[in-house]
Coordinates of C-alpha atoms and ligand atoms in Angstrom, one line a residue:
M1 CA -42.8 9.1 -3.0
S2 CA -46.0 7.1 -4.4
V3 CA -49.4 8.3 -2.9
G4 CA -52.5 6.5 -2.2
V5 CA -55.5 6.7 -4.6
E6 CA -58.4 9.2 -3.9
V7 CA -61.0 7.3 -2.1
E8 CA -64.5 8.3 -1.2
V9 CA -65.0 9.4 2.7
N10 CA -67.4 7.4 4.4
V11 CA -68.1 9.8 7.1
D12 CA -71.2 8.5 8.9
D13 CA -74.6 10.2 8.8
E14 CA -78.0 9.1 8.7
N15 CA -78.2 8.0 5.3
A16 CA -74.7 6.4 4.9
E17 CA -76.2 3.0 4.8
S18 CA -78.5 3.9 1.9
V19 CA -75.7 5.8 0.1
F20 CA -72.9 2.9 0.3
G21 CA -74.8 -0.3 1.0
S22 CA -72.5 -2.9 2.5
R23 CA -69.5 -2.4 0.2
W24 CA -67.0 0.4 0.3
C25 CA -63.4 1.4 -0.9
C26 CA -60.4 0.6 1.2
R27 CA -58.9 3.9 2.8
I28 CA -55.6 2.4 1.9
C29 CA -55.7 1.3 -1.8
G30 CA -59.0 2.0 -3.1
S31 CA -60.1 -1.6 -3.6
E32 CA -63.5 -3.2 -2.6
C33 CA -64.1 -4.0 1.2
E34 CA -67.1 -5.7 2.3
K35 CA -68.9 -5.4 5.7
L36 CA -68.3 -8.5 7.8
L37 CA -68.6 -7.3 11.5
D38 CA -71.5 -5.1 12.7
F39 CA -71.7 -3.7 16.2
G40 CA -74.7 -1.6 15.5
R41 CA -75.0 2.0 16.7
Q42 CA -71.9 3.0 19.0
P43 CA -71.1 6.1 21.0
V44 CA -67.7 7.9 20.8
S45 CA -65.8 5.9 23.3
D46 CA -64.0 8.5 25.0
D47 CA -66.7 11.1 25.0
F48 CA -67.8 11.2 28.8
H49 CA -70.7 13.1 29.6
A50 CA -72.5 14.0 33.0
A51 CA -75.4 12.2 33.5
G52 CA -77.8 15.0 32.9
D53 CA -76.0 15.9 29.5
V54 CA -76.4 12.9 27.3
D55 CA -78.9 14.2 24.7
S56 CA -75.8 15.4 22.5
E57 CA -73.8 12.1 22.4
Y58 CA -72.9 11.1 18.9
F59 CA -73.6 7.6 17.7
F60 CA -72.3 5.9 14.7
D61 CA -72.5 2.6 12.8
L62 CA -69.4 0.6 14.0
C63 CA -69.0 -2.0 10.9
V64 CA -65.7 -3.6 10.0
G65 CA -64.5 -5.3 7.1
I66 CA -61.2 -6.4 5.1
C67 CA -59.9 -5.1 1.9
S68 CA -60.2 -7.6 -0.8
S69 CA -56.7 -6.4 -2.2
C70 CA -54.2 -5.2 0.6
S71 CA -56.1 -7.0 3.6
M72 CA -56.3 -4.0 5.6
V73 CA -58.9 -4.4 8.3
Q74 CA -60.9 -1.3 8.7
Q75 CA -64.2 0.4 9.7
M76 CA -66.6 1.3 7.4
Y77 CA -67.5 4.8 8.4
E78 CA -65.2 7.4 10.0
V79 CA -66.2 9.5 12.9
P80 CA -65.0 13.1 12.3
R81 CA -61.7 13.3 14.2
E82 CA -62.5 16.4 16.3
L83 CA -65.2 14.6 17.9
M84 CA -62.9 11.7 19.2
F85 CA -59.6 13.9 19.8
N86 CA -59.9 17.2 21.3
A87 CA -58.7 19.4 24.1
D88 CA -60.9 17.2 26.7
Y89 CA -59.8 13.9 25.4
P90 CA -59.6 12.1 28.7
Y91 CA -57.2 9.3 28.2
R92 CA -54.0 9.5 30.0
T93 CA -51.3 6.9 29.1
S94 CA -49.5 7.1 32.5
T95 CA -52.3 5.8 34.5
S96 CA -50.6 2.4 34.3
Q97 CA -47.4 1.6 35.9
V98 CA -46.9 -1.2 33.3
M99 CA -47.3 1.2 30.5
Q100 CA -44.9 3.7 32.1
R101 CA -42.4 1.0 32.2
H102 CA -42.9 -0.1 28.6
F103 CA -42.6 3.6 27.5
Q104 CA -39.5 4.0 29.3
D105 CA -37.9 1.0 28.0
A106 CA -38.8 2.3 24.3
A107 CA -37.3 5.7 24.9
Q108 CA -34.0 3.8 26.4
R109 CA -33.9 1.6 23.5
F110 CA -34.2 4.8 21.0
I111 CA -31.4 6.5 23.0
E112 CA -29.1 3.7 22.8
T113 CA -29.8 2.8 19.2
E114 CA -31.1 5.5 17.1
L115 CA -30.5 8.8 19.1
N116 CA -26.7 8.2 19.6
G117 CA -25.6 10.4 16.8
T118 CA -24.7 14.3 16.7
D119 CA -27.7 16.3 17.9
P120 CA -30.3 13.9 17.3
F121 CA -34.1 14.7 17.2
I122 CA -37.3 12.6 17.8
V123 CA -41.0 13.2 17.0
E124 CA -43.7 11.3 18.6
I125 CA -47.2 11.4 17.0
G126 CA -49.7 11.0 19.7
S127 CA -47.7 11.9 22.7
N128 CA -50.6 12.3 25.0
D129 CA -49.1 13.4 28.7
G130 CA -45.6 12.7 27.4
V131 CA -44.8 9.6 29.2
M132 CA -42.4 8.3 26.4
L133 CA -40.7 11.8 25.9
R134 CA -40.1 12.3 29.8
T135 CA -37.3 9.8 29.5
I136 CA -35.9 11.6 26.3
S137 CA -36.2 15.0 27.7
G138 CA -34.2 13.7 30.9
A139 CA -31.6 12.5 28.6
K140 CA -31.4 16.2 27.2
I141 CA -32.2 14.9 23.7
R142 CA -34.2 17.3 21.3
H143 CA -37.8 16.0 20.9
L144 CA -41.1 17.2 20.0
G145 CA -44.4 15.4 20.7
V146 CA -47.6 16.3 18.5
D147 CA -51.1 15.7 20.0
P148 CA -54.4 17.4 19.7
S149 CA -55.0 17.3 23.5
A150 CA -54.2 20.6 25.1
R151 CA -54.9 19.3 28.5
A152 CA -52.6 16.1 28.0
A153 CA -49.9 18.5 26.6
D154 CA -50.0 20.6 29.8
V155 CA -49.4 17.5 31.9
A156 CA -46.4 16.6 29.6
A157 CA -45.2 20.1 30.0
E158 CA -44.9 19.4 33.7
H159 CA -42.4 16.7 33.0
G160 CA -40.4 19.1 30.7
V161 CA -41.8 17.7 27.6
K162 CA -42.4 20.0 24.7
T163 CA -45.6 19.5 22.5
H164 CA -47.1 20.9 19.3
V165 CA -50.9 20.8 20.0
G166 CA -52.4 19.8 16.8
F167 CA -53.0 16.9 14.3
F168 CA -50.0 15.5 12.7
G169 CA -49.9 15.8 8.9
K170 CA -48.0 17.3 5.9
E171 CA -48.2 20.8 6.9
T172 CA -47.3 20.3 10.6
A173 CA -44.3 17.9 9.5
D174 CA -43.0 20.7 7.2
A175 CA -43.4 23.5 9.8
I176 CA -41.4 21.1 12.3
R177 CA -38.7 20.5 9.8
V178 CA -38.2 24.3 8.9
S179 CA -38.1 25.0 13.0
H180 CA -36.3 21.9 14.5
G181 CA -34.7 20.3 11.3
P182 CA -35.2 16.6 10.4
A183 CA -36.0 13.8 12.7
N184 CA -34.0 10.7 13.3
V185 CA -37.0 8.8 14.9
I186 CA -40.6 9.4 14.4
Y187 CA -42.5 7.2 16.8
S188 CA -46.2 6.6 17.2
S189 CA -47.8 4.1 19.7
N190 CA -51.5 3.3 19.5
T191 CA -52.2 6.4 17.3
V192 CA -51.5 5.5 13.6
S193 CA -54.4 2.9 13.5
H194 CA -56.6 5.7 14.8
I195 CA -56.0 7.8 11.8
A196 CA -58.5 7.1 8.9
Y197 CA -56.6 9.6 6.5
I198 CA -53.3 7.9 6.6
E199 CA -52.0 9.2 3.4
S200 CA -51.2 12.5 5.3
I201 CA -49.5 10.8 7.8
F202 CA -47.1 9.2 5.5
S203 CA -46.5 12.4 3.6
G204 CA -45.7 13.9 6.9
V205 CA -43.3 11.3 7.7
D206 CA -41.9 11.6 4.3
S207 CA -41.2 15.0 4.7
L208 CA -39.9 15.1 8.2
L209 CA -37.7 12.0 8.5
T210 CA -34.0 11.9 7.8
D211 CA -33.0 9.6 4.8
D212 CA -31.7 6.8 7.3
G213 CA -34.3 7.5 9.8
V214 CA -37.0 5.1 11.1
F215 CA -40.7 5.5 11.6
V216 CA -41.7 3.3 14.5
I217 CA -45.5 2.4 14.9
E218 CA -46.9 0.3 17.9
D219 CA -50.4 -1.1 17.8
R220 CA -52.9 -3.6 18.8
Y221 CA -52.5 -6.8 16.7
L222 CA -55.0 -8.3 14.6
G223 CA -53.7 -11.6 15.3
D224 CA -54.1 -11.3 19.0
I225 CA -57.6 -9.6 18.7
I226 CA -59.0 -12.4 16.5
G227 CA -57.2 -15.3 18.6
N228 CA -58.6 -14.0 21.7
T229 CA -61.8 -12.8 20.9
Y230 CA -61.2 -9.0 22.0
L231 CA -64.4 -7.9 20.7
D232 CA -63.8 -4.5 22.6
Q233 CA -60.9 -3.8 20.7
I234 CA -63.2 -2.7 18.0
Y235 CA -64.4 0.9 18.7
D236 CA -64.3 4.3 16.7
E237 CA -60.5 5.1 17.6
H238 CA -59.5 1.9 16.2
F239 CA -60.2 2.6 12.6
Y240 CA -57.6 0.2 11.3
L241 CA -56.8 -3.2 12.9
F242 CA -53.0 -3.9 11.7
S243 CA -51.3 -7.1 10.8
C244 CA -47.8 -7.5 9.6
Y245 CA -49.0 -8.1 6.3
S246 CA -51.3 -5.2 6.0
V247 CA -48.7 -2.8 7.5
R248 CA -46.2 -4.1 5.0
E249 CA -48.6 -3.4 2.0
M250 CA -49.4 0.1 3.4
A251 CA -46.0 1.1 4.0
N252 CA -44.8 0.0 0.4
R253 CA -47.8 1.9 -1.0
F254 CA -46.3 5.0 0.5
G255 CA -42.6 4.4 -0.3
F256 CA -41.7 2.9 2.9
E257 CA -40.4 -0.6 3.7
L258 CA -41.2 -2.8 6.9
V259 CA -37.8 -3.6 8.2
D260 CA -38.5 -5.2 11.5
V261 CA -41.3 -6.4 13.7
E262 CA -41.3 -7.1 17.3
P263 CA -44.5 -8.8 19.5
L264 CA -45.2 -6.8 22.5
V265 CA -47.5 -8.0 25.4
V266 CA -49.1 -4.6 26.0
H267 CA -52.9 -4.1 25.5
G268 CA -53.3 -8.0 25.2
G269 CA -50.7 -8.2 22.3
S270 CA -49.4 -5.6 19.9
L271 CA -46.6 -5.6 17.3
R272 CA -44.0 -2.8 17.1
Y273 CA -43.3 -2.1 13.4
T274 CA -40.1 -0.4 12.2
L275 CA -40.4 1.3 8.8
A276 CA -37.5 2.8 6.9
R277 CA -37.3 4.5 3.4
C278 CA -37.2 1.8 0.7
G279 CA -33.5 0.4 0.4
S280 CA -32.1 2.4 3.4
R281 CA -32.1 -0.7 5.8
R282 CA -31.6 -4.2 5.8
Q283 CA -35.1 -6.2 6.5
L284 CA -34.7 -8.3 9.6
S285 CA -35.8 -12.2 9.4
T286 CA -38.5 -11.3 12.1
V287 CA -40.6 -9.9 9.2
E288 CA -40.8 -13.0 7.3
R289 CA -41.3 -15.3 10.4
I290 CA -44.3 -13.3 11.4
L291 CA -45.7 -13.0 7.8
A292 CA -45.4 -16.8 7.5
E293 CA -47.0 -17.4 11.0
E294 CA -50.0 -15.2 9.7
T295 CA -50.2 -17.2 6.4
E296 CA -50.3 -20.3 8.5
R297 CA -53.1 -18.9 10.7
G298 CA -55.0 -17.5 7.8
I299 CA -55.6 -14.1 9.8
N300 CA -55.6 -11.9 6.9
S301 CA -58.6 -13.5 5.6
R302 CA -62.3 -13.0 5.3
E303 CA -62.8 -16.4 6.9
A304 CA -60.8 -15.2 9.9
L305 CA -63.3 -12.5 10.4
D306 CA -66.3 -14.7 10.0
R307 CA -64.9 -16.8 12.9
F308 CA -64.4 -14.0 14.7
Q309 CA -67.8 -12.8 14.5
S310 CA -69.2 -16.0 15.7
N311 CA -67.1 -16.0 18.7
I312 CA -68.0 -12.7 19.5
E313 CA -71.6 -13.5 19.4
Q314 CA -70.9 -16.5 21.8
T315 CA -69.2 -14.1 24.2
R316 CA -71.8 -11.6 24.2
D317 CA -74.5 -14.3 24.9
E318 CA -72.6 -16.1 27.7
L319 CA -71.7 -12.7 29.5
V320 CA -75.2 -11.4 29.3
C321 CA -76.7 -14.7 30.5
L322 CA -74.1 -14.8 33.4
L323 CA -74.5 -11.2 34.6
R324 CA -78.4 -11.4 34.4
R325 CA -78.4 -14.7 36.5
L326 CA -75.8 -13.1 39.0
R327 CA -78.2 -9.9 39.4
A328 CA -81.2 -12.1 39.7
D329 CA -79.3 -13.9 42.7
G330 CA -79.1 -10.4 44.2
R331 CA -75.3 -10.3 43.8
T332 CA -73.6 -6.8 43.2
I333 CA -71.6 -6.2 40.4
V334 CA -69.2 -3.3 39.8
G335 CA -67.1 -2.4 36.5
Y336 CA -63.4 -1.8 36.9
G337 CA -61.8 0.6 34.5
A338 CA -63.8 3.2 32.3
T339 CA -61.9 1.9 29.3
S340 CA -62.6 3.2 25.8
K341 CA -62.8 -0.6 24.9
S342 CA -65.6 -1.0 27.4
A343 CA -67.9 1.4 25.3
T344 CA -68.2 -1.3 22.6
L345 CA -68.7 -4.1 25.2
L346 CA -71.3 -2.4 27.4
N347 CA -73.3 -1.0 24.3
Y348 CA -73.1 -4.2 22.2
C349 CA -74.2 -6.3 25.2
G350 CA -76.9 -3.9 26.4
I351 CA -75.3 -3.7 29.8
G352 CA -76.6 -0.6 31.7
P353 CA -76.7 0.5 35.5
D354 CA -79.4 -2.0 36.2
I355 CA -76.5 -4.7 36.0
V356 CA -73.4 -2.8 36.6
S357 CA -74.2 -0.4 39.4
F358 CA -71.1 1.9 38.7
V359 CA -67.6 1.6 37.1
C360 CA -64.6 2.8 39.2
D361 CA -61.6 4.4 37.3
S362 CA -58.5 6.2 38.6
T363 CA -58.7 9.1 35.9
K364 CA -59.9 12.1 37.5
E365 CA -61.4 13.4 34.3
K366 CA -63.7 10.5 33.9
Q367 CA -64.8 10.5 37.6
G368 CA -68.5 12.1 38.3
L369 CA -69.4 11.4 34.5
V370 CA -71.2 8.4 32.8
T371 CA -70.0 5.6 30.5
P372 CA -70.8 6.8 26.8
G373 CA -74.0 5.2 25.5
S374 CA -74.6 2.8 28.6
H375 CA -74.6 5.8 31.1
I376 CA -73.2 3.8 34.1
P377 CA -71.7 6.3 36.8
I378 CA -67.9 6.5 37.0
R379 CA -66.7 6.9 40.4
A380 CA -63.1 7.1 42.0
P381 CA -61.4 3.6 43.0
D382 CA -62.3 4.5 46.8
S383 CA -65.8 3.6 45.9
F384 CA -64.9 -0.1 45.0
R385 CA -63.7 -0.6 48.5
N386 CA -66.7 0.9 50.3
P387 CA -68.0 -1.5 50.5
Y388 CA -66.5 -4.2 48.1
P389 CA -69.2 -5.5 45.6
D390 CA -69.4 -9.3 45.3
L391 CA -68.3 -9.3 41.6
A392 CA -66.2 -7.1 39.5
L393 CA -66.3 -7.0 35.8
L394 CA -63.0 -6.4 34.6
L395 CA -63.3 -3.9 31.7
A396 CA -59.4 -2.9 32.0
W397 CA -58.4 -6.4 31.2
N398 CA -55.3 -5.6 29.7
H399 CA -54.2 -4.2 33.1
R400 CA -55.3 -7.5 34.9
K401 CA -52.1 -8.4 36.7
E402 CA -51.5 -4.8 38.0
I403 CA -55.2 -4.4 39.1
M404 CA -55.5 -7.6 40.7
D405 CA -52.3 -7.1 42.7
K406 CA -53.6 -3.9 43.9
E407 CA -57.0 -5.0 44.8
R408 CA -56.0 -8.4 46.2
E409 CA -58.0 -7.7 49.5
F410 CA -61.3 -7.8 47.3
Q411 CA -60.5 -11.4 46.6
R412 CA -59.3 -12.1 50.0
R413 CA -62.9 -10.9 51.2
G414 CA -64.5 -13.4 48.9
G415 CA -64.8 -11.1 45.9
R416 CA -64.6 -12.6 42.4
W417 CA -63.5 -11.0 39.0
I418 CA -65.8 -11.4 35.9
L419 CA -63.5 -11.9 32.7
Y420 CA -64.7 -11.9 29.1
V421 CA -61.4 -12.5 27.2
P422 CA -60.5 -14.8 25.7
S423 CA -63.9 -16.4 26.9
V424 CA -66.4 -15.6 29.7
H425 CA -65.1 -16.8 33.0
I426 CA -65.1 -16.0 36.8
V427 CA -61.7 -16.0 38.8
Ligands
TYD501 P1 -56.7 1.2 28.7 O1 -57.2 0.0 29.1 O2 -55.3 1.5 28.9 O3 -57.3 1.8 27.4 P2 -58.4 2.1 26.7 O4 -59.1 3.3 27.2 O5 -57.8 2.5 25.3 O6 -59.3 0.8 26.3 O7 -57.4 2.2 29.8 C1 -57.3 1.8 31.1 C2 -58.3 2.6 32.1 O8 -58.5 1.8 33.3 C3 -58.0 3.8 32.3 O9 -59.2 4.8 32.4 C4 -57.5 3.8 33.8 C5 -58.2 2.7 34.3 N1 -57.3 1.8 35.3 C6 -57.7 2.2 36.6 O10 -58.7 2.7 37.1 N2 -56.8 1.7 37.7 C7 -55.7 1.0 37.3 O11 -55.0 0.5 38.2 C8 -55.3 1.0 35.9 C9 -54.1 0.2 35.6 C10 -56.1 1.5 35.0

C-alpha cells in the first residue's frame, strides 16, 4: 500500500496564524493549499455547556482552502479530536425518522449484496447509537461498531449492537482482525471527512478489509454545499469537504480505487463512495459520469470557492438584516434544531439570545444547555408550542420536511419559517 507524505499538523493555537501564514500543506498529498474562506473564531460545534460554565469553551480559526494538486477542500487548522469526539458527544443519529430509514436501507442493501457469503463480517467506523448496525444485528450477521462515544455505545448496546469504544486506526484495525477476522464491508457515514489524520484510517482499512471487500463512505457533497450556499456545513467536524474527484485522488494515493458513486438526498445532498482494492472490482460508469459533471460545473476549483465566499457573505448580510428588522417590529423568533451546523451560522452572523430567544431540540443531552459560542438557551420541543413564536429559524433545514410535517399546527396558526438555504426566505 502507498502511504501519504508526512505533513505538518496545523493544530490551532494562538500563534498558528503567524507560524503558518495563509498557506499550508494538504493533509492528503502535502502540496500547497491557500486560505480562501475565513469564518473567524469558532467554537467546537458539538460542545454544549451550561449557561454558567462557558468560560472554558475552546475557539479556533475556521479557515478553508483547496489543495493545488489533489483538489481536496480542507480546513487549515485541526481541532484536537478529543475536544470534538468524546464520551459526552451529544449527537444521536437516530433522532430523525428519515435518517433511521436511510440507515435501514443501507444495511438491507449490504445484507443482500455484500454480506451474503459464509459468515460475513461488517465494521462501521463512527457507529454512533448503532442506528445502521441494528438491522445487521437483527439479521444475526457478525458486526462491530467503532466509536469514541461511550454514551452512544450504551444506546447501541440496548439495541443489540456491539461497539468498540475508541478511535479507528491501524492499531484498532489490527486488533479487530485478530479477534474477529477480516471484514467484508467497512462502512462509514459522515465520519471519514471528520478525520484529519486520514492516513491512519486507510492503513486500518488496508489491514482489516478482505481482498475483495468494500470500503463504503458516505459524506456531504461539495457540489451541493457550493451549489446551495450551505455555509453552515463548514464547521470543526467537517475537516474535509469531499467531491468525487478529490475522493478518487485520495483513494488512489492510499492503494484503493473508487468503483462506484451514488448521490444521496440526506444532509442536503451527499455522495456514497464505494472503494475497493486496486484491480479487485470493475469501476461502474457512475464514477466517470459524476466526474464529468464536476468538471463541467468547475466545482474542484479555486474560482468555485471564491464564488461560494461571496454567496456566503450575501446570505449572512440578508439574514442578519431580516432578523434585526423582525425583532425591531417586536416579532418573536425561536431557533429549531441545535445542530452542529448552526454553530457556524450563529457565530459567523453574530446571532445571539437578543435575536433568537431559544433553540428547541429533541436531543435530551442538549436540553438545558446553551448553543456553543452564541449562548442561546436550548429547550425541549414542548417549549416551541407553549406559546408558539411568530417565526422559527429552521437551523435543522436538512430535516425540513420531517419537522414541518410534525409542526403543521405552527403554520396553521400563522407562524412562519425562516430559511437561509439556498438563499434567505420565509415560508
Ligand atoms: P443534524 O442536522 O442531523 O446534524 P448536525 O448536528 O450534524 O448539523 O441534527 C439535527 C438536530 O436537530 C439534532 O440535534 C436533533 C434535532 N431535531 C429536532 O429537534 N427535531 C426533529 O424533528 C429532528 C428531525 C431533529
